[in-house]
CSV table of C-alpha atoms in Angstrom, one decimal:
chain,number,residue,atom,x,y,z
A,1,UNK,CA,4.8,29.0,-29.1
A,2,UNK,CA,7.4,30.6,-26.9
A,3,UNK,CA,7.7,29.4,-23.2
A,4,UNK,CA,6.4,32.7,-21.9
A,5,UNK,CA,3.2,32.3,-24.0
A,6,UNK,CA,2.2,29.3,-22.0
A,7,UNK,CA,-0.2,29.8,-19.0
A,8,UNK,CA,2.2,27.6,-16.9
A,9,UNK,CA,5.5,25.9,-17.1
A,10,UNK,CA,4.0,22.8,-15.5
A,11,UNK,CA,0.5,21.6,-15.1
A,12,UNK,CA,0.0,18.6,-12.8
A,13,UNK,CA,-3.1,16.4,-13.0
A,14,UNK,CA,-3.5,14.8,-9.7
A,15,UNK,CA,-2.5,16.1,-6.3
A,16,UNK,CA,-1.5,12.9,-4.6
A,17,UNK,CA,2.0,12.0,-3.2
A,18,UNK,CA,3.8,12.1,-6.5
A,19,UNK,CA,1.9,15.1,-7.9
A,20,UNK,CA,2.3,17.3,-4.8
A,21,UNK,CA,6.1,16.5,-4.5
A,22,UNK,CA,6.7,17.3,-8.2
A,23,UNK,CA,4.6,20.5,-7.9
A,24,UNK,CA,6.5,21.8,-4.9
A,25,UNK,CA,10.0,20.9,-6.2
A,26,UNK,CA,9.3,22.4,-9.7
A,27,UNK,CA,8.0,25.6,-8.1
A,28,UNK,CA,11.1,25.8,-5.8
A,29,UNK,CA,13.2,25.8,-9.0
A,30,UNK,CA,11.2,28.9,-10.3
A,31,UNK,CA,8.6,27.2,-12.5
A,32,UNK,CA,5.1,28.5,-12.7
A,33,UNK,CA,3.0,25.6,-11.6
A,34,UNK,CA,-0.7,24.6,-11.3
A,35,UNK,CA,-2.2,21.4,-10.2
A,36,UNK,CA,-5.8,20.0,-10.7
A,37,UNK,CA,-7.4,17.6,-8.2
A,38,UNK,CA,-11.0,16.3,-8.7
A,39,UNK,CA,-11.4,15.1,-5.1
A,40,UNK,CA,-9.1,16.1,-2.2
A,41,UNK,CA,-5.5,17.1,-2.0
A,42,UNK,CA,-3.4,14.2,-0.7
A,43,UNK,CA,-4.3,11.4,-3.0
A,44,UNK,CA,-4.9,7.7,-2.3
A,45,UNK,CA,-2.2,7.2,0.5
A,46,UNK,CA,-3.4,10.2,2.6
A,47,UNK,CA,-7.2,10.2,1.9
A,48,UNK,CA,-8.2,6.6,1.4
A,49,UNK,CA,-5.2,4.4,1.7
A,50,UNK,CA,-2.1,3.7,3.7
A,51,UNK,CA,-2.4,6.4,6.2
A,52,UNK,CA,-5.9,5.9,7.4
A,53,UNK,CA,-5.6,2.2,7.1
A,54,UNK,CA,-2.5,2.2,9.3
A,55,UNK,CA,-4.5,4.2,11.9
A,56,UNK,CA,-7.1,1.5,11.8
A,57,UNK,CA,-4.4,-1.0,12.4
A,58,UNK,CA,-3.2,0.8,15.4
A,59,UNK,CA,-6.8,1.1,16.7
A,60,UNK,CA,-7.3,-2.7,16.3
A,61,UNK,CA,-4.1,-3.5,18.1
A,62,UNK,CA,-5.6,-2.4,21.4
A,63,UNK,CA,-7.9,-5.4,21.5
A,64,UNK,CA,-4.8,-7.6,21.8
A,65,UNK,CA,-2.9,-5.1,24.1
A,66,UNK,CA,-5.9,-4.9,26.5
A,67,UNK,CA,-6.3,-8.7,26.6
A,68,UNK,CA,-2.7,-9.0,27.6
A,69,UNK,CA,-2.7,-6.1,30.1
A,70,UNK,CA,-4.0,-8.3,33.0
A,71,UNK,CA,-1.0,-10.6,32.7
A,72,UNK,CA,1.2,-7.6,33.3
A,73,UNK,CA,-0.8,-6.7,36.5
A,74,UNK,CA,-3.2,-4.2,35.0
A,75,UNK,CA,-7.0,-4.4,35.7
A,76,UNK,CA,-9.0,-3.1,32.9
A,77,UNK,CA,-12.7,-3.0,33.5
A,78,UNK,CA,-15.7,-2.7,31.3
A,79,UNK,CA,-13.8,-3.0,28.0
A,80,UNK,CA,-15.9,-2.0,25.0
A,81,UNK,CA,-15.2,-0.8,21.5
A,82,UNK,CA,-17.0,1.9,19.6
A,83,UNK,CA,-16.4,1.9,15.9
A,84,UNK,CA,-17.8,5.4,15.2
A,85,UNK,CA,-15.2,6.9,17.6
A,86,UNK,CA,-12.3,5.2,15.8
A,87,UNK,CA,-13.7,5.9,12.4
A,88,UNK,CA,-14.3,9.6,13.1
A,89,UNK,CA,-10.8,10.0,14.7
A,90,UNK,CA,-9.2,8.6,11.5
A,91,UNK,CA,-11.3,10.8,9.2
A,92,UNK,CA,-10.5,13.9,11.3
A,93,UNK,CA,-6.8,13.1,10.8
A,94,UNK,CA,-7.4,12.8,7.1
A,95,UNK,CA,-8.9,16.2,7.2
A,96,UNK,CA,-5.7,17.5,8.9
A,97,UNK,CA,-3.5,15.9,6.3
A,98,UNK,CA,-5.6,17.3,3.5
A,99,UNK,CA,-5.2,20.8,5.0
A,100,UNK,CA,-1.5,20.2,5.4
A,101,UNK,CA,-1.0,19.2,1.8
A,102,UNK,CA,-3.0,22.2,0.7
A,103,UNK,CA,-0.9,24.5,2.8
A,104,UNK,CA,2.2,23.0,1.3
A,105,UNK,CA,0.9,23.9,-2.2
A,106,UNK,CA,0.0,27.4,-1.1
A,107,UNK,CA,3.3,28.1,0.6
A,108,UNK,CA,5.2,27.1,-2.6
A,109,UNK,CA,2.8,29.3,-4.7
A,110,UNK,CA,1.3,26.4,-6.6
A,111,UNK,CA,-2.1,27.3,-8.1
A,112,UNK,CA,-4.8,24.8,-7.3
A,113,UNK,CA,-7.9,23.9,-9.4
A,114,UNK,CA,-10.2,21.7,-7.4
A,115,UNK,CA,-11.9,20.0,-10.4
A,116,UNK,CA,-11.2,17.3,-12.9
A,117,UNK,CA,-8.7,18.0,-15.6
A,118,UNK,CA,-8.1,16.1,-18.8
A,119,UNK,CA,-5.6,16.4,-21.6
A,120,UNK,CA,-6.8,18.3,-24.6
A,121,UNK,CA,-3.5,18.2,-26.5
A,122,UNK,CA,0.4,18.0,-26.1
A,123,UNK,CA,0.5,21.3,-24.3
A,124,UNK,CA,-3.2,21.8,-23.2
A,125,UNK,CA,-5.5,20.6,-20.4
A,126,UNK,CA,-9.2,21.1,-20.1
A,127,UNK,CA,-10.9,21.6,-16.8
A,128,UNK,CA,-14.4,20.3,-16.0
A,129,UNK,CA,-15.6,23.8,-16.0
A,130,UNK,CA,-14.7,24.0,-19.7
A,131,UNK,CA,-11.7,26.2,-19.3
A,132,UNK,CA,-8.6,25.3,-21.4
A,133,UNK,CA,-5.1,26.0,-20.0
A,134,UNK,CA,-1.8,25.7,-21.8
A,135,UNK,CA,1.4,24.4,-20.2
A,136,UNK,CA,4.9,23.8,-21.5
A,137,UNK,CA,4.9,20.5,-19.6
A,138,UNK,CA,2.1,18.3,-18.3
A,139,UNK,CA,2.6,15.7,-15.6
A,140,UNK,CA,-0.1,13.0,-15.1
A,141,UNK,CA,-0.1,11.8,-11.5
A,142,UNK,CA,-3.7,10.4,-11.2
A,143,UNK,CA,-2.7,7.2,-9.3
A,144,UNK,CA,-4.6,4.0,-9.4
A,145,UNK,CA,-8.2,2.9,-8.5
A,146,UNK,CA,-9.6,-0.3,-6.9
A,147,UNK,CA,-10.7,-3.0,-9.4
A,148,UNK,CA,-14.4,-4.1,-9.1
A,149,UNK,CA,-14.9,-7.2,-11.0
A,150,UNK,CA,-18.4,-7.5,-12.7
A,151,UNK,CA,-20.6,-10.3,-11.3
A,152,UNK,CA,-24.2,-10.6,-10.3
A,153,UNK,CA,-24.6,-8.6,-7.2
A,154,UNK,CA,-21.3,-6.7,-7.4
A,155,UNK,CA,-23.1,-3.5,-6.7
A,156,UNK,CA,-23.7,-4.8,-3.1
A,157,UNK,CA,-19.9,-4.9,-2.5
A,158,UNK,CA,-17.5,-2.2,-1.4
A,159,UNK,CA,-13.8,-1.5,-2.1
A,160,UNK,CA,-11.1,-0.1,0.1
A,161,UNK,CA,-12.2,3.4,-0.9
A,162,UNK,CA,-15.5,3.0,1.1
A,163,UNK,CA,-14.4,1.0,4.0
A,164,UNK,CA,-13.3,4.0,6.0
A,165,UNK,CA,-16.8,5.4,6.1
A,166,UNK,CA,-18.8,2.4,7.4
A,167,UNK,CA,-21.7,3.4,9.6
A,168,UNK,CA,-21.3,0.5,11.9
A,169,UNK,CA,-18.9,-2.4,12.5
A,170,UNK,CA,-20.1,-5.5,10.7
A,171,UNK,CA,-20.3,-8.8,12.5
A,172,UNK,CA,-19.4,-11.0,9.4
A,173,UNK,CA,-17.0,-9.8,6.7
A,174,UNK,CA,-16.2,-11.6,3.5
A,175,UNK,CA,-13.1,-10.3,1.7
A,176,UNK,CA,-12.4,-11.1,-1.9
A,177,UNK,CA,-8.7,-11.2,-2.7
A,178,UNK,CA,-5.5,-12.1,-0.8
A,179,UNK,CA,-3.1,-9.3,-1.6
A,180,UNK,CA,-1.8,-6.8,0.8
A,181,UNK,CA,-4.9,-4.7,1.0
A,182,UNK,CA,-7.1,-7.8,1.6
A,183,UNK,CA,-4.7,-9.2,4.3
A,184,UNK,CA,-4.5,-5.9,6.1
A,185,UNK,CA,-8.2,-5.4,6.3
A,186,UNK,CA,-8.7,-9.0,7.3
A,187,UNK,CA,-6.4,-8.4,10.2
A,188,UNK,CA,-8.2,-5.2,11.2
A,189,UNK,CA,-11.7,-6.7,11.2
A,190,UNK,CA,-10.5,-9.9,12.9
A,191,UNK,CA,-8.9,-8.0,15.7
A,192,UNK,CA,-12.0,-5.9,16.2
A,193,UNK,CA,-14.0,-9.0,16.7
A,194,UNK,CA,-15.6,-9.6,13.3
A,195,UNK,CA,-15.8,-13.0,11.8
A,196,UNK,CA,-13.7,-12.8,8.7
A,197,UNK,CA,-13.6,-15.1,5.6
A,198,UNK,CA,-11.0,-14.5,2.9
A,199,UNK,CA,-11.9,-15.7,-0.5
A,200,UNK,CA,-9.4,-16.1,-3.2
A,201,UNK,CA,-9.4,-17.3,-6.9
A,202,UNK,CA,-6.0,-19.0,-6.4
A,203,UNK,CA,-4.4,-20.8,-3.5
A,204,UNK,CA,-1.8,-18.2,-2.7
A,205,UNK,CA,-1.8,-15.2,-0.4
A,206,UNK,CA,0.5,-12.2,-0.9
A,207,UNK,CA,2.0,-13.3,-4.2
A,208,UNK,CA,5.5,-12.0,-4.6
A,209,UNK,CA,6.4,-12.2,-1.0
A,210,UNK,CA,8.7,-14.8,0.5
A,211,UNK,CA,7.0,-18.2,0.7
A,212,UNK,CA,8.0,-19.0,4.3
A,213,UNK,CA,6.6,-15.7,5.5
A,214,UNK,CA,3.4,-16.2,3.6
A,215,UNK,CA,3.0,-19.7,5.1
A,216,UNK,CA,3.7,-18.3,8.6
A,217,UNK,CA,1.1,-15.6,8.3
A,218,UNK,CA,-1.5,-18.1,7.0
A,219,UNK,CA,-0.9,-20.3,10.0
A,220,UNK,CA,-1.1,-17.5,12.5
A,221,UNK,CA,-4.2,-15.8,11.0
A,222,UNK,CA,-6.0,-19.1,10.8
A,223,UNK,CA,-5.2,-19.7,14.5
A,224,UNK,CA,-6.6,-16.2,15.2
A,225,UNK,CA,-9.9,-17.3,13.6
A,226,UNK,CA,-9.7,-16.0,10.0
A,227,UNK,CA,-11.2,-18.5,7.6
A,228,UNK,CA,-10.0,-19.0,4.0
A,229,UNK,CA,-11.6,-20.2,0.9
A,230,UNK,CA,-9.1,-20.9,-1.8
A,231,UNK,CA,-9.6,-21.6,-5.5
A,232,UNK,CA,-13.1,-20.0,-5.1
A,233,UNK,CA,-14.1,-17.3,-7.6
A,234,UNK,CA,-17.2,-15.2,-6.7
A,235,UNK,CA,-20.4,-16.4,-8.4
A,236,UNK,CA,-23.0,-13.9,-7.1
A,237,UNK,CA,-23.9,-11.9,-4.1
A,238,UNK,CA,-27.6,-11.6,-3.0
A,239,UNK,CA,-28.8,-9.0,-0.6
A,240,UNK,CA,-31.4,-10.3,2.0
A,241,UNK,CA,-34.3,-8.3,3.4
A,242,UNK,CA,-32.4,-8.0,6.7
A,243,UNK,CA,-29.7,-6.1,4.8
A,244,UNK,CA,-27.2,-8.9,5.1
A,245,UNK,CA,-25.8,-10.8,2.1
A,246,UNK,CA,-25.4,-14.4,0.8
A,247,UNK,CA,-22.1,-14.8,-1.0
A,248,UNK,CA,-22.2,-17.7,-3.5
A,249,UNK,CA,-18.8,-19.1,-4.6
A,250,UNK,CA,-17.9,-21.2,-7.6
A,251,UNK,CA,-18.2,-24.9,-6.8
A,252,UNK,CA,-19.4,-24.3,-3.3
A,253,UNK,CA,-23.0,-25.4,-2.7
A,254,UNK,CA,-23.6,-23.4,0.4
A,255,UNK,CA,-23.3,-19.6,0.5
A,256,UNK,CA,-21.4,-17.6,3.1
A,257,UNK,CA,-23.5,-15.2,5.3
A,258,UNK,CA,-22.1,-11.7,5.5
A,259,UNK,CA,-22.8,-8.3,6.7
A,260,UNK,CA,-20.1,-6.7,4.6
A,261,UNK,CA,-18.5,-7.8,1.3
A,262,UNK,CA,-15.1,-6.1,0.6
A,263,UNK,CA,-13.6,-6.6,-2.8
A,264,UNK,CA,-9.8,-6.2,-2.7
A,265,UNK,CA,-8.6,-7.8,-5.9
A,266,UNK,CA,-6.1,-5.3,-7.1
A,267,UNK,CA,-5.8,-1.7,-8.4
A,268,UNK,CA,-5.6,-0.4,-11.9
A,269,UNK,CA,-4.1,2.9,-13.2
A,270,UNK,CA,-6.6,5.7,-13.2
A,271,UNK,CA,-6.5,6.7,-16.9
A,272,UNK,CA,-10.2,6.3,-18.0
A,273,UNK,CA,-11.4,9.3,-19.9
A,274,UNK,CA,-8.1,11.2,-19.3
A,275,UNK,CA,-7.8,12.3,-23.0
A,276,UNK,CA,-4.4,10.8,-23.5
A,277,UNK,CA,-5.3,10.0,-27.1
A,278,UNK,CA,-5.4,13.8,-27.8
A,279,UNK,CA,-1.6,13.8,-27.4
A,280,UNK,CA,-1.1,10.6,-29.3
A,281,UNK,CA,-0.3,8.5,-26.2
A,282,UNK,CA,-1.4,4.9,-26.2
A,283,UNK,CA,-2.1,3.1,-23.0
A,284,UNK,CA,-0.5,-0.2,-22.0
A,285,UNK,CA,-2.3,-3.6,-21.6
A,286,UNK,CA,-3.4,-2.8,-18.0
A,287,UNK,CA,-4.4,0.8,-18.8
A,288,UNK,CA,-1.1,2.2,-17.6
A,289,UNK,CA,0.8,5.1,-19.2
A,290,UNK,CA,4.1,3.8,-20.7
A,291,UNK,CA,7.1,6.0,-19.8
A,292,UNK,CA,10.9,5.9,-20.2
A,293,UNK,CA,13.4,6.0,-17.4
A,294,UNK,CA,12.9,9.8,-17.2
A,295,UNK,CA,9.1,9.5,-16.8
A,296,UNK,CA,8.5,10.9,-20.3
A,297,UNK,CA,5.6,9.5,-22.4
A,298,UNK,CA,5.6,9.2,-26.2
A,299,UNK,CA,4.7,12.8,-26.2
A,300,UNK,CA,7.7,14.9,-25.5
A,301,UNK,CA,5.8,17.5,-23.3
A,302,UNK,CA,3.8,15.0,-21.3
A,303,UNK,CA,5.2,12.9,-18.3
A,304,UNK,CA,3.8,10.6,-15.8
A,305,UNK,CA,4.8,9.4,-12.3
A,306,UNK,CA,3.4,7.1,-9.6
A,307,UNK,CA,0.8,4.3,-9.7
A,308,UNK,CA,-0.6,5.5,-13.1
A,309,UNK,CA,2.6,4.1,-14.7
A,310,UNK,CA,2.1,0.8,-13.0
A,311,UNK,CA,5.9,0.4,-12.4
A,312,UNK,CA,6.0,0.1,-8.6
A,313,UNK,CA,2.7,0.9,-6.7
A,314,UNK,CA,4.2,2.4,-3.6
A,315,UNK,CA,3.9,5.9,-2.2
A,316,UNK,CA,7.5,6.5,-1.5
A,317,UNK,CA,8.3,5.6,-5.1
A,318,UNK,CA,5.8,8.0,-6.4
A,319,UNK,CA,7.4,10.7,-4.2
A,320,UNK,CA,10.8,9.9,-5.5
A,321,UNK,CA,9.6,9.8,-9.1
A,322,UNK,CA,7.9,13.2,-8.7
A,323,UNK,CA,11.0,14.8,-7.2
A,324,UNK,CA,13.3,13.3,-9.8
A,325,UNK,CA,11.1,14.6,-12.6
A,326,UNK,CA,11.0,18.1,-11.2
A,327,UNK,CA,14.7,18.2,-10.6
A,328,UNK,CA,15.5,17.0,-14.2
A,329,UNK,CA,13.0,19.1,-16.1
A,330,UNK,CA,13.2,22.3,-14.0
A,331,UNK,CA,16.3,22.0,-11.8
A,332,UNK,CA,18.9,21.0,-14.4
A,333,UNK,CA,19.7,17.8,-12.5
A,334,UNK,CA,20.1,14.6,-14.4
A,335,UNK,CA,18.4,12.5,-11.7
A,336,UNK,CA,16.9,9.0,-12.2
A,337,UNK,CA,15.4,6.6,-9.7
A,338,UNK,CA,17.1,3.3,-8.9
A,339,UNK,CA,14.3,0.7,-8.4
A,340,UNK,CA,16.6,-1.9,-6.9
A,341,UNK,CA,16.1,-2.9,-3.2
A,342,UNK,CA,12.9,-1.1,-2.6
A,343,UNK,CA,11.6,-2.2,0.9
A,344,UNK,CA,7.9,-3.0,1.3
A,345,UNK,CA,5.7,-4.2,4.1
A,346,UNK,CA,2.2,-5.6,4.7
A,347,UNK,CA,0.6,-4.3,7.8
A,348,UNK,CA,-1.2,-7.6,8.5
A,349,UNK,CA,-1.4,-9.0,12.0
A,350,UNK,CA,1.4,-9.8,12.6
A,351,UNK,CA,3.0,-7.6,10.0
A,352,UNK,CA,5.7,-8.8,7.5
A,353,UNK,CA,8.3,-6.9,5.5
A,354,UNK,CA,10.9,-7.5,3.0
A,355,UNK,CA,13.6,-6.1,0.8
A,356,UNK,CA,15.6,-7.5,-2.1
A,357,UNK,CA,15.3,-11.0,-3.5
A,358,UNK,CA,13.1,-13.7,-1.9
A,359,UNK,CA,14.5,-17.2,-1.6
A,360,UNK,CA,12.9,-18.4,-4.8
A,361,UNK,CA,13.8,-15.3,-6.7
A,362,UNK,CA,17.5,-15.8,-5.7
A,363,UNK,CA,17.4,-19.4,-6.7
A,364,UNK,CA,16.1,-18.4,-10.1
A,365,UNK,CA,18.9,-15.8,-10.5
A,366,UNK,CA,21.8,-17.7,-8.9
A,367,UNK,CA,20.8,-21.4,-8.9
A,368,UNK,CA,22.0,-23.2,-5.8
A,369,UNK,CA,24.8,-20.7,-5.3
A,370,UNK,CA,23.1,-19.0,-2.4
A,371,UNK,CA,22.9,-19.4,1.3
A,372,UNK,CA,19.8,-18.9,3.4
A,373,UNK,CA,20.0,-18.0,7.1
A,374,UNK,CA,17.0,-17.8,9.3
A,375,UNK,CA,15.9,-17.3,12.9
A,376,UNK,CA,12.6,-18.7,14.0
A,377,UNK,CA,11.8,-17.4,17.5
A,378,UNK,CA,9.0,-16.5,19.9
A,379,UNK,CA,9.0,-12.7,20.4
A,380,UNK,CA,9.3,-11.8,24.0
A,381,UNK,CA,6.1,-9.6,23.7
A,382,UNK,CA,4.1,-12.8,23.1
A,383,UNK,CA,5.3,-14.7,26.2
A,384,UNK,CA,3.0,-12.9,28.6
A,385,UNK,CA,0.3,-12.8,26.0
A,386,UNK,CA,0.1,-16.6,26.1
A,387,UNK,CA,0.3,-16.7,22.3
A,388,UNK,CA,2.4,-19.4,20.7
A,389,UNK,CA,3.0,-17.2,17.6
A,390,UNK,CA,6.6,-17.2,16.4
A,391,UNK,CA,8.5,-14.6,14.4
A,392,UNK,CA,10.6,-15.6,11.4
A,393,UNK,CA,13.6,-13.7,9.9
A,394,UNK,CA,15.3,-14.8,6.7
A,395,UNK,CA,18.5,-13.5,5.1
A,396,UNK,CA,19.3,-14.5,1.5
A,397,UNK,CA,23.1,-14.4,0.7
A,398,UNK,CA,25.1,-14.8,-2.4
A,399,UNK,CA,27.4,-17.8,-1.6
A,400,UNK,CA,30.3,-16.5,-3.6
A,401,UNK,CA,30.5,-12.9,-2.4
A,402,UNK,CA,28.6,-13.1,0.9
A,403,UNK,CA,26.6,-10.1,-0.2
A,404,UNK,CA,23.2,-10.0,1.3
A,405,UNK,CA,20.6,-10.3,-1.5
A,406,UNK,CA,17.5,-10.0,0.6
A,407,UNK,CA,16.0,-9.8,4.1
A,408,UNK,CA,12.4,-10.9,4.9
A,409,UNK,CA,10.7,-11.0,8.3
A,410,UNK,CA,7.4,-11.5,10.0
A,411,UNK,CA,6.7,-10.6,13.5
A,412,UNK,CA,5.9,-7.6,15.8
A,413,UNK,CA,7.3,-4.3,14.5
A,414,UNK,CA,8.9,-6.0,11.4
A,415,UNK,CA,8.4,-2.9,9.1
A,416,UNK,CA,10.1,-0.6,11.7
A,417,UNK,CA,13.0,-3.0,11.9
A,418,UNK,CA,13.3,-3.6,8.1
A,419,UNK,CA,13.6,0.0,7.3
A,420,UNK,CA,17.0,0.2,8.9
A,421,UNK,CA,18.1,-3.2,7.6
A,422,UNK,CA,17.1,-2.1,4.0
A,423,UNK,CA,19.8,0.5,4.2
A,424,UNK,CA,22.4,-2.2,4.7
A,425,UNK,CA,21.1,-4.3,1.8
A,426,UNK,CA,20.9,-1.3,-0.5
A,427,UNK,CA,24.5,-0.4,0.5
A,428,UNK,CA,25.7,-3.9,-0.6
A,429,UNK,CA,26.8,-5.1,2.8
A,430,UNK,CA,27.8,-8.8,3.5
A,431,UNK,CA,26.7,-11.4,6.0
A,432,UNK,CA,30.1,-10.8,7.7
A,433,UNK,CA,29.1,-7.1,8.2
A,434,UNK,CA,25.9,-8.1,10.0
A,435,UNK,CA,27.9,-10.7,12.0
A,436,UNK,CA,30.4,-8.1,13.1
A,437,UNK,CA,27.7,-5.8,14.5
A,438,UNK,CA,27.0,-6.2,18.2
A,439,UNK,CA,23.5,-7.3,19.1
A,440,UNK,CA,21.1,-4.9,20.8
A,441,UNK,CA,19.7,-7.0,23.6
A,442,UNK,CA,16.9,-7.8,24.4
A,443,UNK,CA,15.2,-7.0,21.2
A,444,UNK,CA,13.7,-8.7,18.2
A,445,UNK,CA,16.0,-6.8,15.8
A,446,UNK,CA,19.0,-8.5,17.3
A,447,UNK,CA,18.1,-11.6,15.4
A,448,UNK,CA,19.4,-9.9,12.3
A,449,UNK,CA,23.0,-10.1,13.6
A,450,UNK,CA,22.7,-13.5,15.2
A,451,UNK,CA,21.5,-15.7,12.3
A,452,UNK,CA,23.7,-18.8,11.7
């Protein structure tokens, strides 16, 4: 079939961060592009993920700020919190972003199909309406979906998808899991005055992050009132006549009383029923779509980017992958993505962020031929707040070359500070380069150039 005989040059399944970027860039290169989205344009990050969650984090911070205000001379009377006001403001902004993403597609003349699409063959997709469309290339960008383990009473639990739509603020929250989603919502609910219990099958929070930062976050959040139950798998959840729940844990005789049970035990690639077998594509062990370094699947006409590939589940990575794909296939640019030194953050309270190797990773790779610098300090912001919480910054350095292998930090505004520091790590700068930079005083960020 000649290229002009296809309905489109590119058909994208999924209008999230990666899919929208790929669609826009491919269209800018002159391709005829269409995208199908079964829910709302914007995807996980914009509709039910990092953006609305960050807005909840901002909203919850006011509890702390208002408490501290009197120490700075402010009189704040009749403080109260209304969950519905915050919830509706967040959802209104989601509507705004959905409209903005839609406008982006329209402006770039990308045709939209607001219905589910599946793969019918190497060059064909089938819409839920039954219509079959042909395309020279197909890009799968369907993202990932929350995992809901099956146990007795699991139907009474919610995931991060539903948490933004709660009718009222629960008094007692039980969260299953201790990854970044669990820890972020634990901080939000705790700050808003809920009693929070984090339940985890293992004894580790935030696996993959630097151990010192994990320990510091655990200490601080426990002091803030968050309870932890480690090595405790869920047994069952029973709903009471009052509408509340009893959460039974393995090897724990007494149940936990809860008004909300949030399961945040991970996310899996959203490939169920996608029809990939119709193009001869076999899924990986976790349901992911295997791709090469150019996002191509085992079928030459089908590609995949973002969380559905389970490479790095981060929105900026999906965006970069989507752009690189479009530039390669439609813009004649041999672009690939470098996955080294990708910064990441957890918007817990306090937040933590890191880039590059953790201390344990560096020791595995370099043995004892590394140097670890750190700064353990009390942020100025906490002094009038009468909080003993301390920030911690770490720098991991190659002992031979002095090249910075990783930077990790916990404390107020850590993600904002780390973004700039990540540029230096990515550029291969040395500890001496940091030392030669004059400190910006007074700031928390100055600790990066003062570590000894």
